[in-house]
Coordinates of C-alpha atoms and ligand atoms in Angstrom, one line a residue:
M1 CA 42.0 72.3 12.0
S2 CA 43.2 72.2 15.8
A3 CA 44.6 69.3 17.4
Q4 CA 41.2 68.9 19.2
S5 CA 39.3 68.2 16.3
M6 CA 41.7 65.8 14.9
L7 CA 40.2 62.4 15.3
R8 CA 42.0 59.6 17.2
L9 CA 41.5 56.3 15.8
A10 CA 43.1 53.2 17.5
L11 CA 44.1 49.9 15.3
L12 CA 43.1 47.1 17.7
G13 CA 43.2 43.4 16.7
A14 CA 44.8 40.1 16.9
P15 CA 48.5 39.8 16.1
N16 CA 49.4 39.5 12.6
C17 CA 46.1 40.6 11.1
G18 CA 47.7 43.5 8.9
K19 CA 47.4 46.3 11.4
S20 CA 50.8 47.9 10.8
S21 CA 50.5 47.3 7.3
L22 CA 47.5 49.4 7.1
F23 CA 49.1 52.0 9.5
N24 CA 52.1 52.3 7.0
A25 CA 49.7 52.4 4.0
L26 CA 47.6 55.2 5.2
T27 CA 50.2 57.4 7.2
G28 CA 53.3 56.8 5.3
G29 CA 54.7 55.4 8.6
K30 CA 57.5 53.2 8.7
A31 CA 56.2 50.5 11.4
K32 CA 57.8 47.0 11.0
V33 CA 55.6 44.6 9.1
A34 CA 56.1 40.9 9.0
N35 CA 54.4 37.6 8.7
Y36 CA 54.4 36.4 12.2
P37 CA 52.5 37.2 15.3
G38 CA 53.9 39.8 17.6
V39 CA 56.0 42.2 15.4
T40 CA 54.7 45.4 17.1
V41 CA 55.3 45.6 20.7
E42 CA 54.9 49.5 21.2
Y43 CA 52.3 51.9 20.2
R44 CA 53.1 54.4 17.3
K45 CA 51.3 57.2 16.2
G46 CA 50.9 58.7 12.6
E47 CA 48.5 61.1 10.6
F48 CA 46.6 61.2 7.4
A49 CA 43.7 63.3 6.0
L50 CA 40.6 62.1 4.2
P51 CA 39.7 63.8 1.0
S52 CA 37.2 65.8 2.9
G53 CA 40.0 67.3 4.7
Q54 CA 39.0 65.7 7.9
E55 CA 42.4 64.9 9.6
I56 CA 43.0 61.6 11.5
E57 CA 45.5 60.4 13.9
L58 CA 46.0 56.6 13.8
L59 CA 47.4 54.6 16.6
D60 CA 49.2 51.5 15.5
L61 CA 49.1 49.2 18.3
P62 CA 50.5 45.4 19.5
G63 CA 48.2 42.6 18.8
V64 CA 45.8 41.4 21.4
Y65 CA 44.1 38.0 21.8
G66 CA 41.3 39.4 24.4
D67 CA 40.8 41.9 26.9
C68 CA 43.1 40.8 29.7
G69 CA 46.5 41.9 28.7
H70 CA 48.4 38.8 29.6
S71 CA 51.7 39.9 28.1
M72 CA 53.4 43.5 28.4
D73 CA 52.7 44.3 24.6
E74 CA 49.1 43.2 25.0
R75 CA 49.0 45.8 28.1
V76 CA 50.5 48.5 25.9
A77 CA 47.7 48.1 23.5
L78 CA 44.8 47.9 26.0
D79 CA 46.2 50.7 28.0
A80 CA 46.1 52.8 24.8
V81 CA 42.7 52.1 24.2
R82 CA 41.5 52.8 27.7
G83 CA 43.5 56.4 27.5
D84 CA 45.8 54.9 30.4
L85 CA 49.2 55.3 28.5
D86 CA 51.3 58.3 30.0
G87 CA 50.5 61.4 28.4
E88 CA 48.0 60.2 25.8
R89 CA 44.5 60.6 25.9
A90 CA 42.0 57.7 25.0
P91 CA 41.0 57.2 21.2
D92 CA 38.0 58.5 19.9
A93 CA 36.9 55.2 18.2
I94 CA 38.5 51.8 17.4
L95 CA 39.2 50.1 14.0
F96 CA 39.0 46.6 15.0
M97 CA 41.0 44.4 12.6
M98 CA 40.5 40.9 11.8
D99 CA 42.3 38.3 9.4
A100 CA 39.2 37.2 7.3
S101 CA 40.8 34.1 6.7
H102 CA 40.7 33.3 10.4
I103 CA 37.4 34.7 10.9
N104 CA 36.1 31.6 12.6
T105 CA 38.7 31.4 15.4
H106 CA 38.8 35.2 16.0
L107 CA 35.3 36.5 15.8
H108 CA 34.6 36.5 19.7
N109 CA 37.4 39.1 20.1
V110 CA 35.3 41.7 18.4
L111 CA 32.3 41.0 20.6
Q112 CA 34.5 41.6 23.4
A113 CA 36.0 44.7 22.1
K114 CA 32.6 46.3 22.0
N115 CA 32.8 46.4 25.9
H116 CA 35.3 49.3 25.5
G117 CA 32.6 51.6 25.1
L118 CA 33.8 53.3 22.0
P119 CA 32.4 53.5 18.5
I120 CA 34.0 50.5 16.8
I121 CA 34.0 49.3 13.3
L122 CA 35.2 45.7 12.2
V123 CA 37.8 46.0 9.4
L124 CA 37.8 42.6 7.7
N125 CA 41.4 42.4 6.3
M126 CA 43.0 39.8 4.1
M127 CA 40.0 39.3 2.0
D128 CA 42.2 38.1 -0.5
M129 CA 43.5 35.2 1.6
A130 CA 40.1 34.4 2.7
A131 CA 39.2 34.0 -0.9
R132 CA 42.3 31.9 -1.7
D133 CA 41.2 29.6 1.1
G134 CA 37.8 29.2 -0.3
I135 CA 35.9 31.5 2.5
T136 CA 32.8 33.2 1.8
I137 CA 31.7 35.8 4.3
D138 CA 28.2 37.6 4.2
L139 CA 29.0 40.9 5.3
T140 CA 25.5 42.2 5.5
A141 CA 24.6 39.1 7.8
L142 CA 27.7 39.6 9.8
E143 CA 27.1 43.3 10.2
R144 CA 23.4 42.6 11.5
E145 CA 24.6 40.0 14.0
I146 CA 27.6 41.8 15.5
G147 CA 25.7 45.3 15.4
I148 CA 28.4 47.2 14.2
P149 CA 29.6 48.4 10.8
V150 CA 31.8 45.6 8.9
I151 CA 34.3 46.8 6.1
S152 CA 36.1 44.5 3.8
C153 CA 39.8 45.5 3.3
V154 CA 43.0 44.2 1.6
A155 CA 45.3 46.5 3.5
V156 CA 48.3 46.1 1.1
R157 CA 46.5 47.2 -1.9
G158 CA 45.3 50.7 -2.6
S159 CA 42.0 49.3 -4.2
G160 CA 41.8 47.1 -1.2
R161 CA 41.6 50.2 1.1
S162 CA 39.3 52.4 -0.8
L163 CA 35.9 51.0 0.9
L164 CA 37.5 51.6 4.2
L165 CA 38.4 55.2 3.3
D166 CA 35.1 55.8 1.7
F167 CA 33.5 54.9 4.8
L168 CA 35.7 56.8 7.1
E169 CA 34.5 60.0 5.2
D170 CA 31.1 59.7 6.9
W171 CA 31.7 57.6 10.0
G172 CA 34.8 60.1 10.8
G173 CA 32.2 63.0 10.8
D174 CA 29.7 61.1 13.1
V175 CA 32.5 60.2 15.7
T176 CA 33.8 63.9 15.7
H177 CA 30.1 65.3 16.5
G178 CA 29.7 62.5 18.9
S179 CA 26.6 61.0 17.0
A180 CA 28.4 57.8 16.1
A181 CA 26.6 54.8 17.6
K182 CA 28.4 53.3 20.4
P183 CA 27.9 49.5 20.4
D184 CA 26.0 47.7 23.1
P185 CA 28.3 46.0 25.4
E186 CA 28.2 42.1 25.6
Q187 CA 29.1 41.4 29.2
I188 CA 29.0 37.9 29.0
D189 CA 31.8 35.3 29.8
L190 CA 34.2 34.1 27.4
K191 CA 32.6 30.8 26.9
D192 CA 29.4 32.3 25.9
L193 CA 31.0 34.7 23.9
Q194 CA 32.7 32.2 22.1
A195 CA 29.2 30.3 21.5
R196 CA 27.9 33.4 20.2
A197 CA 30.6 33.8 17.8
R198 CA 30.4 30.1 16.4
S199 CA 26.7 30.8 15.8
I200 CA 27.3 34.0 13.9
T201 CA 30.1 32.6 11.9
S202 CA 27.9 29.5 11.0
N203 CA 25.3 32.0 9.5
A204 CA 27.4 34.4 7.9
V205 CA 30.6 32.5 6.8
S206 CA 30.8 29.7 4.4
R207 CA 33.6 27.8 3.5
V208 CA 34.3 25.7 0.5
Q209 CA 35.4 22.3 1.8
K210 CA 39.0 21.8 0.5
A211 CA 41.0 18.6 1.5
E212 CA 43.9 21.0 2.6
T213 CA 44.6 24.7 2.3
F214 CA 47.8 25.9 0.4
S215 CA 49.6 26.2 3.7
Q216 CA 48.6 23.0 5.2
R217 CA 50.1 21.3 2.0
I218 CA 53.5 23.1 2.3
D219 CA 53.5 22.4 6.0
N220 CA 53.3 18.8 5.8
W221 CA 56.9 19.1 4.5
V222 CA 58.0 22.2 6.4
L223 CA 56.9 21.1 9.7
H224 CA 58.0 17.2 9.3
P225 CA 60.0 16.5 12.5
F226 CA 62.8 15.1 10.3
F227 CA 62.7 16.9 6.9
G228 CA 61.5 20.4 8.5
I229 CA 64.8 20.5 10.7
I230 CA 67.0 19.3 7.6
L231 CA 65.1 22.2 5.8
L232 CA 65.8 24.7 8.4
F233 CA 69.4 23.9 8.7
I234 CA 69.9 24.1 4.9
I235 CA 68.0 27.5 4.7
L236 CA 70.5 29.0 7.6
F237 CA 73.6 27.4 5.8
V238 CA 72.6 28.6 2.3
M239 CA 72.2 32.1 3.7
F240 CA 75.6 32.4 5.2
Q241 CA 77.4 30.9 2.2
A242 CA 75.4 33.4 -0.1
V243 CA 76.5 36.2 2.3
Y244 CA 80.1 35.4 1.3
T245 CA 79.9 34.0 -2.1
W246 CA 77.5 36.8 -3.5
S247 CA 79.2 39.8 -2.0
G248 CA 82.6 39.6 -3.6
P249 CA 82.1 42.0 -6.6
A250 CA 80.2 44.7 -4.8
M251 CA 82.8 44.8 -2.0
D252 CA 85.5 45.1 -4.7
L253 CA 83.6 48.0 -6.0
I254 CA 83.1 49.6 -2.6
E255 CA 86.9 49.1 -1.8
T256 CA 88.0 50.5 -4.9
G257 CA 85.6 53.6 -4.6
I258 CA 87.2 54.3 -1.2
S259 CA 90.6 54.0 -2.2
L260 CA 89.8 56.4 -5.2
L261 CA 88.5 58.8 -2.6
Q262 CA 91.5 58.4 -0.4
R263 CA 93.9 59.2 -3.2
G264 CA 91.8 61.8 -4.7
A265 CA 91.6 63.5 -1.0
A266 CA 95.3 63.1 -0.7
A267 CA 95.9 65.1 -4.0
I268 CA 93.7 67.9 -3.4
L269 CA 94.5 68.6 0.4
P270 CA 97.6 70.2 1.5
E271 CA 100.1 67.8 2.9
G272 CA 99.9 67.5 6.9
L273 CA 97.4 67.0 9.6
I274 CA 94.4 67.8 7.4
T275 CA 95.1 65.0 5.0
S276 CA 96.0 62.7 7.7
L277 CA 92.5 63.4 9.3
V278 CA 90.6 63.1 6.1
V279 CA 92.4 60.1 4.7
D280 CA 93.4 57.9 7.7
G281 CA 90.7 59.2 10.0
V282 CA 87.5 59.7 8.1
I283 CA 87.7 57.7 5.0
A284 CA 89.8 54.7 6.4
G285 CA 87.4 54.6 9.5
V286 CA 84.0 54.9 7.7
G287 CA 85.3 53.0 4.7
A288 CA 86.4 50.1 6.8
V289 CA 82.7 49.5 7.7
L290 CA 80.9 50.6 4.8
V291 CA 82.6 47.8 2.7
F292 CA 80.6 45.3 4.4
L293 CA 77.4 46.7 3.3
P294 CA 76.8 44.2 0.5
Q295 CA 77.0 41.5 3.2
I296 CA 74.6 43.0 5.3
I297 CA 72.2 43.5 2.3
I298 CA 72.5 40.1 1.3
L299 CA 71.8 38.7 5.0
F300 CA 68.7 40.9 5.3
A301 CA 67.5 40.0 2.0
F302 CA 67.3 36.4 3.2
I303 CA 66.0 37.3 6.7
L304 CA 63.2 39.7 5.1
L305 CA 61.9 36.9 3.1
L306 CA 61.8 34.4 5.7
E307 CA 59.9 37.0 7.8
A308 CA 57.6 37.9 5.2
S309 CA 56.6 34.6 3.9
G310 CA 55.7 33.2 7.1
Y311 CA 58.4 30.8 7.6
M312 CA 59.6 32.4 10.6
A313 CA 56.9 31.2 13.0
R314 CA 57.3 27.6 11.6
A315 CA 61.1 27.6 12.5
A316 CA 59.9 28.7 15.9
F317 CA 57.8 25.9 16.1
L318 CA 60.5 23.5 14.9
V319 CA 63.2 24.3 17.5
D320 CA 60.3 24.4 20.2
T321 CA 61.2 21.0 21.6
L322 CA 65.1 22.1 21.8
M323 CA 64.1 25.3 23.4
A324 CA 61.8 23.6 26.0
K325 CA 64.9 21.3 26.9
V326 CA 67.0 24.2 28.1
G327 CA 64.0 25.6 29.8
L328 CA 63.2 28.5 27.2
N329 CA 59.8 29.8 26.6
G330 CA 58.8 28.8 23.0
R331 CA 57.9 32.8 22.6
A332 CA 61.6 33.3 23.2
F333 CA 62.3 32.1 19.6
I334 CA 61.2 35.2 17.6
P335 CA 62.8 37.7 19.9
L336 CA 66.2 35.8 19.8
L337 CA 65.8 35.6 16.0
S338 CA 65.1 39.5 15.9
S339 CA 68.3 39.9 17.9
F340 CA 70.3 38.9 14.7
A341 CA 69.7 42.1 13.4
C342 CA 70.1 44.0 16.5
A343 CA 69.5 43.0 20.4
I344 CA 67.4 46.1 20.9
P345 CA 64.3 45.3 18.9
G346 CA 64.9 41.6 20.1
I347 CA 64.9 42.7 23.6
M348 CA 61.8 44.8 23.2
S349 CA 60.0 41.8 21.3
A350 CA 60.5 39.8 24.4
R351 CA 57.3 41.7 25.6
T352 CA 55.2 39.0 24.0
I353 CA 56.3 36.6 26.6
E354 CA 53.9 36.4 29.3
Q355 CA 55.8 34.8 32.2
E356 CA 57.9 37.6 33.6
R357 CA 60.9 35.3 34.5
D358 CA 61.0 33.8 31.0
R359 CA 61.0 37.1 29.6
L360 CA 63.8 38.1 31.6
T361 CA 65.9 34.9 30.7
T362 CA 65.4 35.7 27.1
I363 CA 66.5 39.5 27.4
L364 CA 69.7 38.2 29.2
I365 CA 70.7 35.8 26.5
A366 CA 69.2 38.1 23.6
P367 CA 73.2 39.8 23.3
L368 CA 74.4 36.4 22.6
M369 CA 72.8 36.5 19.0
T370 CA 75.1 37.7 16.3
C371 CA 73.9 41.1 15.6
A372 CA 74.6 42.9 12.5
A373 CA 77.4 45.3 14.2
R374 CA 79.4 42.1 14.9
W375 CA 79.3 41.1 11.2
P376 CA 81.9 43.6 10.0
V377 CA 84.3 42.2 12.8
Y378 CA 83.8 38.6 11.9
F379 CA 84.0 39.6 8.2
L380 CA 87.4 41.6 8.8
I381 CA 89.1 38.8 10.9
I382 CA 87.9 36.1 8.7
G383 CA 88.8 37.8 5.8
A384 CA 92.4 38.2 7.2
F385 CA 93.0 34.8 8.3
V386 CA 90.9 32.3 6.6
P387 CA 91.7 31.7 2.9
A388 CA 89.0 32.5 0.5
E389 CA 89.2 29.0 -0.7
K390 CA 86.3 26.5 -1.1
V391 CA 85.8 23.3 0.7
G392 CA 84.0 21.4 -2.0
P393 CA 81.5 23.5 -3.1
F394 CA 81.5 25.7 0.1
S395 CA 83.0 28.9 0.9
Q396 CA 85.5 28.2 3.7
Q397 CA 84.8 31.7 5.1
G398 CA 81.3 31.3 5.1
L399 CA 81.5 28.0 6.9
V400 CA 83.6 29.8 9.7
A401 CA 81.1 32.6 10.1
F402 CA 78.4 29.9 10.4
G403 CA 80.3 28.2 13.2
L404 CA 80.7 31.4 14.9
I405 CA 77.1 32.2 15.0
L406 CA 76.6 28.6 16.2
V407 CA 78.8 29.1 19.1
G408 CA 76.6 32.4 19.7
V409 CA 73.7 30.3 19.8
F410 CA 75.0 27.6 21.8
F411 CA 76.2 29.4 24.6
A412 CA 73.0 31.4 24.6
L413 CA 71.0 27.8 25.0
L414 CA 73.8 27.0 27.6
M415 CA 73.1 30.2 29.5
A416 CA 69.4 29.9 29.5
A417 CA 69.7 26.5 30.9
I418 CA 71.8 27.9 33.7
F419 CA 69.5 30.9 34.3
K420 CA 66.3 28.7 34.3
R421 CA 67.9 26.6 37.1
T422 CA 69.2 29.7 39.4
L423 CA 68.0 33.1 38.7
T424 CA 64.9 32.9 36.9
K425 CA 63.5 29.4 38.0
G426 CA 60.0 28.4 37.2
A427 CA 58.0 26.7 35.0
S428 CA 57.6 27.7 31.4
S429 CA 54.9 27.3 29.4
G430 CA 55.0 25.5 25.8
L431 CA 54.6 27.5 22.6
L432 CA 51.2 28.4 21.3
I433 CA 51.8 30.2 18.2
E434 CA 49.3 30.6 15.5
L435 CA 50.9 29.8 12.2
P436 CA 50.5 32.5 9.6
S437 CA 49.5 31.6 6.0
Y438 CA 52.2 31.5 3.6
K439 CA 52.2 34.6 1.6
A440 CA 54.3 36.1 -1.3
P441 CA 56.2 39.0 0.2
V442 CA 54.7 42.5 -0.9
F443 CA 57.5 43.4 -3.4
K444 CA 57.6 47.5 -2.5
D445 CA 57.4 46.5 1.3
Y446 CA 60.4 43.9 0.9
L447 CA 62.4 46.6 -1.1
I448 CA 61.5 49.3 1.3
G449 CA 62.4 46.9 4.4
L450 CA 65.8 46.1 2.8
W451 CA 66.5 49.8 2.0
D452 CA 65.9 50.7 5.6
R453 CA 68.1 47.9 7.0
G454 CA 70.8 49.0 4.5
M455 CA 70.1 52.8 5.7
I456 CA 70.4 51.8 9.4
F457 CA 73.8 50.3 8.6
V458 CA 74.9 53.5 6.5
N459 CA 73.4 55.9 9.2
R460 CA 75.5 54.3 11.9
A461 CA 78.5 55.0 9.8
G462 CA 77.7 58.6 9.9
R463 CA 76.3 59.1 13.5
I464 CA 78.8 56.9 15.4
I465 CA 81.7 55.7 13.3
L466 CA 82.7 58.9 11.7
P467 CA 83.1 60.8 15.1
A468 CA 84.5 57.9 16.6
S469 CA 86.9 57.5 13.9
V470 CA 87.7 61.5 14.1
L471 CA 88.3 61.0 17.9
I472 CA 90.4 58.0 17.5
W473 CA 92.4 59.7 14.9
G474 CA 92.9 62.8 17.2
L475 CA 94.2 60.5 19.7
M476 CA 96.5 58.6 17.7
S477 CA 97.8 61.8 16.2
F478 CA 99.0 63.6 19.1
P479 CA 101.6 64.6 20.5
T480 CA 103.0 65.1 17.2
H481 CA 106.4 63.8 18.3
A482 CA 105.2 60.5 19.2
T483 CA 106.9 57.6 17.1
T484 CA 105.1 54.6 18.5
T485 CA 101.7 54.0 19.0
A486 CA 102.3 53.6 22.8
Q487 CA 103.6 57.2 23.0
T488 CA 100.4 58.6 21.6
W489 CA 97.3 59.9 23.7
A490 CA 95.5 56.7 22.6
G491 CA 98.4 54.9 23.3
K492 CA 98.2 56.2 27.0
V493 CA 94.4 55.6 27.2
G494 CA 94.7 52.0 25.7
G495 CA 97.5 51.5 28.1
L496 CA 95.4 51.9 31.1
I497 CA 93.2 48.8 30.0
E498 CA 95.9 46.8 28.0
P499 CA 97.3 45.0 30.8
I500 CA 94.0 43.3 31.7
L501 CA 93.9 42.2 28.0
R502 CA 97.3 41.2 27.6
P503 CA 96.8 38.0 29.1
I504 CA 94.3 36.9 26.9
G505 CA 96.4 37.9 23.7
F506 CA 95.1 41.1 22.9
N507 CA 97.5 44.0 21.9
L508 CA 97.7 47.6 22.4
E509 CA 95.9 48.3 19.1
I510 CA 93.0 46.0 20.2
A511 CA 92.7 47.7 23.5
I512 CA 92.5 50.9 22.0
S513 CA 89.8 50.0 19.6
L514 CA 87.7 48.6 22.4
I515 CA 87.1 51.6 23.9
P516 CA 85.2 53.7 21.3
A517 CA 83.4 50.2 20.4
M518 CA 81.4 50.6 23.7
A519 CA 79.3 53.2 21.3
A520 CA 78.9 50.4 18.7
R521 CA 80.8 47.2 18.0
E522 CA 81.6 47.7 14.7
V523 CA 83.5 50.8 15.6
A524 CA 86.2 48.4 16.7
V525 CA 86.8 47.7 13.1
S526 CA 86.9 51.4 12.0
S527 CA 89.2 52.2 14.8
L528 CA 91.6 49.6 13.8
A529 CA 91.4 50.7 10.3
T530 CA 92.5 54.2 11.5
I531 CA 95.1 53.1 13.8
Y532 CA 96.8 51.2 11.3
S533 CA 96.2 53.7 8.4
I534 CA 98.1 56.3 10.1
G535 CA 101.2 54.1 10.5
E536 CA 100.7 53.3 6.6
V537 CA 101.8 55.3 3.8
D538 CA 100.1 53.3 0.9
T539 CA 96.7 53.7 0.9
D540 CA 96.0 50.6 -1.5
V541 CA 96.9 48.0 1.3
K542 CA 93.6 46.7 2.8
L543 CA 92.8 46.5 6.3
T544 CA 92.7 42.6 6.3
E545 CA 96.4 42.7 4.9
L546 CA 97.4 45.2 7.7
I547 CA 95.7 42.7 10.1
A548 CA 97.0 39.6 8.8
A549 CA 100.7 41.4 8.9
N550 CA 100.6 42.6 12.5
W551 CA 98.3 39.9 14.5
T552 CA 99.3 36.4 15.1
L553 CA 96.6 33.8 14.5
P554 CA 96.0 33.1 18.3
T555 CA 95.3 36.8 18.9
A556 CA 93.0 37.0 15.9
L557 CA 91.2 33.9 17.2
A558 CA 91.0 35.4 20.6
F559 CA 89.5 38.7 19.2
L560 CA 86.8 36.5 17.3
A561 CA 86.1 34.5 20.5
W562 CA 85.7 38.1 22.4
F563 CA 83.3 39.2 19.8
V564 CA 81.0 36.1 20.2
F565 CA 80.3 37.5 23.8
A566 CA 81.2 41.1 23.0
P567 CA 79.8 42.8 26.4
Q568 CA 80.5 46.1 25.2
C569 CA 77.4 47.8 23.4
L570 CA 76.1 50.6 25.5
S571 CA 72.6 50.7 23.8
T572 CA 71.7 47.1 24.7
F573 CA 72.2 47.8 28.5
A574 CA 70.2 51.0 28.3
I575 CA 67.2 49.0 26.7
I576 CA 67.5 46.4 29.2
R577 CA 67.4 48.8 32.0
K578 CA 64.3 50.4 30.4
E579 CA 62.5 46.9 29.7
T580 CA 63.3 45.4 33.3
N581 CA 62.9 48.8 34.8
S582 CA 66.1 48.1 37.1
W583 CA 69.7 48.8 37.3
K584 CA 70.5 45.1 38.5
W585 CA 69.8 43.3 35.2
P586 CA 71.7 45.5 33.1
L587 CA 74.6 45.3 35.4
F588 CA 74.2 41.7 35.6
A589 CA 74.3 41.1 31.9
F590 CA 77.2 43.2 31.3
G591 CA 79.2 41.2 34.1
Y592 CA 78.3 37.9 32.8
L593 CA 78.9 38.8 29.4
F594 CA 82.3 40.2 30.1
V595 CA 83.3 37.2 32.1
L596 CA 82.4 34.9 29.3
A597 CA 84.3 37.2 26.6
Y598 CA 87.2 37.3 28.8
F599 CA 87.4 33.6 29.4
A600 CA 86.6 32.8 25.9
A601 CA 89.2 34.8 24.5
G602 CA 91.9 33.5 26.7
I603 CA 90.9 30.0 26.5
T604 CA 91.2 30.3 22.7
Y605 CA 94.3 32.2 22.8
H606 CA 96.2 29.7 25.1
T607 CA 94.8 26.8 23.2
A608 CA 95.7 28.2 20.1
L609 CA 99.4 29.0 21.2
A610 CA 99.6 25.5 22.9
M611 CA 98.5 23.9 19.4
G612 CA 101.5 26.0 17.9
L613 CA 99.4 28.1 15.8
S614 CA 101.0 31.6 14.7
Ligands
GTP1 N1 47.8 39.0 1.3 C1 47.7 40.0 2.2 N2 48.6 40.2 3.1 C2 48.5 41.0 4.0 C3 47.5 42.0 4.1 N3 47.6 42.8 5.1 C4 48.7 42.4 5.7 N4 49.2 41.5 5.2 C5 50.6 40.7 5.3 O1 50.3 40.1 6.7 C6 51.6 40.1 7.2 C7 51.0 40.9 8.8 O2 50.9 42.2 8.9 P1 51.3 43.2 9.9 O3 50.9 44.5 9.3 O4 52.7 43.1 10.4 O5 50.3 42.8 10.9 P2 50.1 43.3 12.3 O6 48.7 43.2 12.6 O7 50.6 44.7 12.4 O8 50.9 42.2 13.6 P3 51.4 42.4 14.9 O9 52.3 43.7 15.0 O10 52.1 41.3 15.0 O11 50.1 42.5 15.8 C8 52.5 40.8 6.5 O12 53.4 39.9 5.9 C9 51.7 41.9 5.7 O13 52.5 41.9 4.5 C10 46.3 41.7 3.0 O14 45.3 42.4 3.2 N5 46.5 40.9 2.3
MG2 MG1 52.2 45.4 13.6

């Protein structure tokens, strides 16, 4: 079948109604799915075929609340439907999706969407949730009143999608042949549209009067002004404790594996440069980062659970007052929280913020959230200098990690307050967020999500850390007559920036490791591993032990302080450049983060020295 006759359908609808879930299920796509509004901020294409052979190209779009496109993500969705996206034709028809459990508040949106002038059907998703909440919908009456086909759906279940697929068999043919009905437009103003929607729902939707829904009952506690905050704090605290206390055995296993591999390679390969390249360069470098995989998995096991359950949006609601105090838009919470995985999706999800200035403030502070690439650095230094003991029932290392994250958050809030009073002055609006219903995670999606996060970490080891380790090994190994690090090529390159870093307590090895860390922050760890492995004959000595033996405590603390700000991630600046469409803001972000990192490291170093730490 030619590309021309492939049917292009767009998934339109309010945020969090299940568009990406359906998209993934039908096309085998990997769009991010989570239980809060504003997950998808960019369009995505995928394909699938109906049993009849009809091929369909499906567009997953960001959620929209109407047809105005107040924020950047909404504009992407509306442009896609109107055929205004660069290099993309308009879709042939619209699958308008709606969360059936929120039909009363959302119905006017589908009436408005009829104005796009494309064949359209209403996919009433989450029928299972509607049933849980005691909502019954008369689909025939609804269809008659709105004047377009209405299909019920449970996107996350195979059986829940079958009605939709059956319907598409016939309708798809009609759309292809141009015989599918185009709806009559409803060119009336929003108020009248809402009134009409109300009258339709009063005829077609009935609701068993329950005193409180399941979600409301839980929210009495979760959103409580006092207990709610305590619960949020406990959740975050337990998360970081778990990262430390549960990861031990798996880490030991990986460490043993790596050292066996090193010994095996040393035994098989001929003595000399090749062995050194494999053992000290590749295995030591890549292994030094891979050993933190268990921690990353545990961290994401928590984050994904919070995202899927519907708690994330509640957390945003709880901290809204605090955010407003520093002048941050309530919508900034979710982009900032996403930045704990990586600043790049975080910065992109700032698209959900309507006010341009607030979006910019959020983008500028997103790199201060502790991204997954910073974890290996924290783990390494904490592992080397903080004893693995308990303070009461708590892991001391977990407490320090939690502290570092809070420092990052504190500075993010501080910088936001400063930016909002200077660069990005202007009123912010409060948080208007629709709280999703609580849901148990879809187990398969949860595991896939966890697997994907783990693979991102492992792939980076292959794509970035491996070449960087080979590079550092090369620079460290030549000229072959060099007897000290300073005499090697790496030493010469590192020596260029070392004088700038010496006043803040950094040694030559750190200076060298920071250069390839421009590619990814965790490369600092793999580079240190390679640098120290080359001088070390015994492969069983752990990197933490080498660092503990070679660095003073003030240097280690300064290094940690540097990484709270860690300006050096090139991909972050590339995405800031793209999202702000200017060079000014990435350069500014780099500049301010660099100054902060430098002073934080310097102050930490000299304070530690003055306190007599060594
Ligand atoms: N119980 C139930 N949960 C569903 C159903 N469809 C989706 N979900 C869940 O609803 C949440 C939101 O799903 P998404 O697919 O991310 O929603 P979206 O419309 O793409 O959201 P945005 O990208 O924010 O616009 C996720 O937690 C899904 O697992 C359904 O039919 N039943
Ligand atoms: Mg989505």
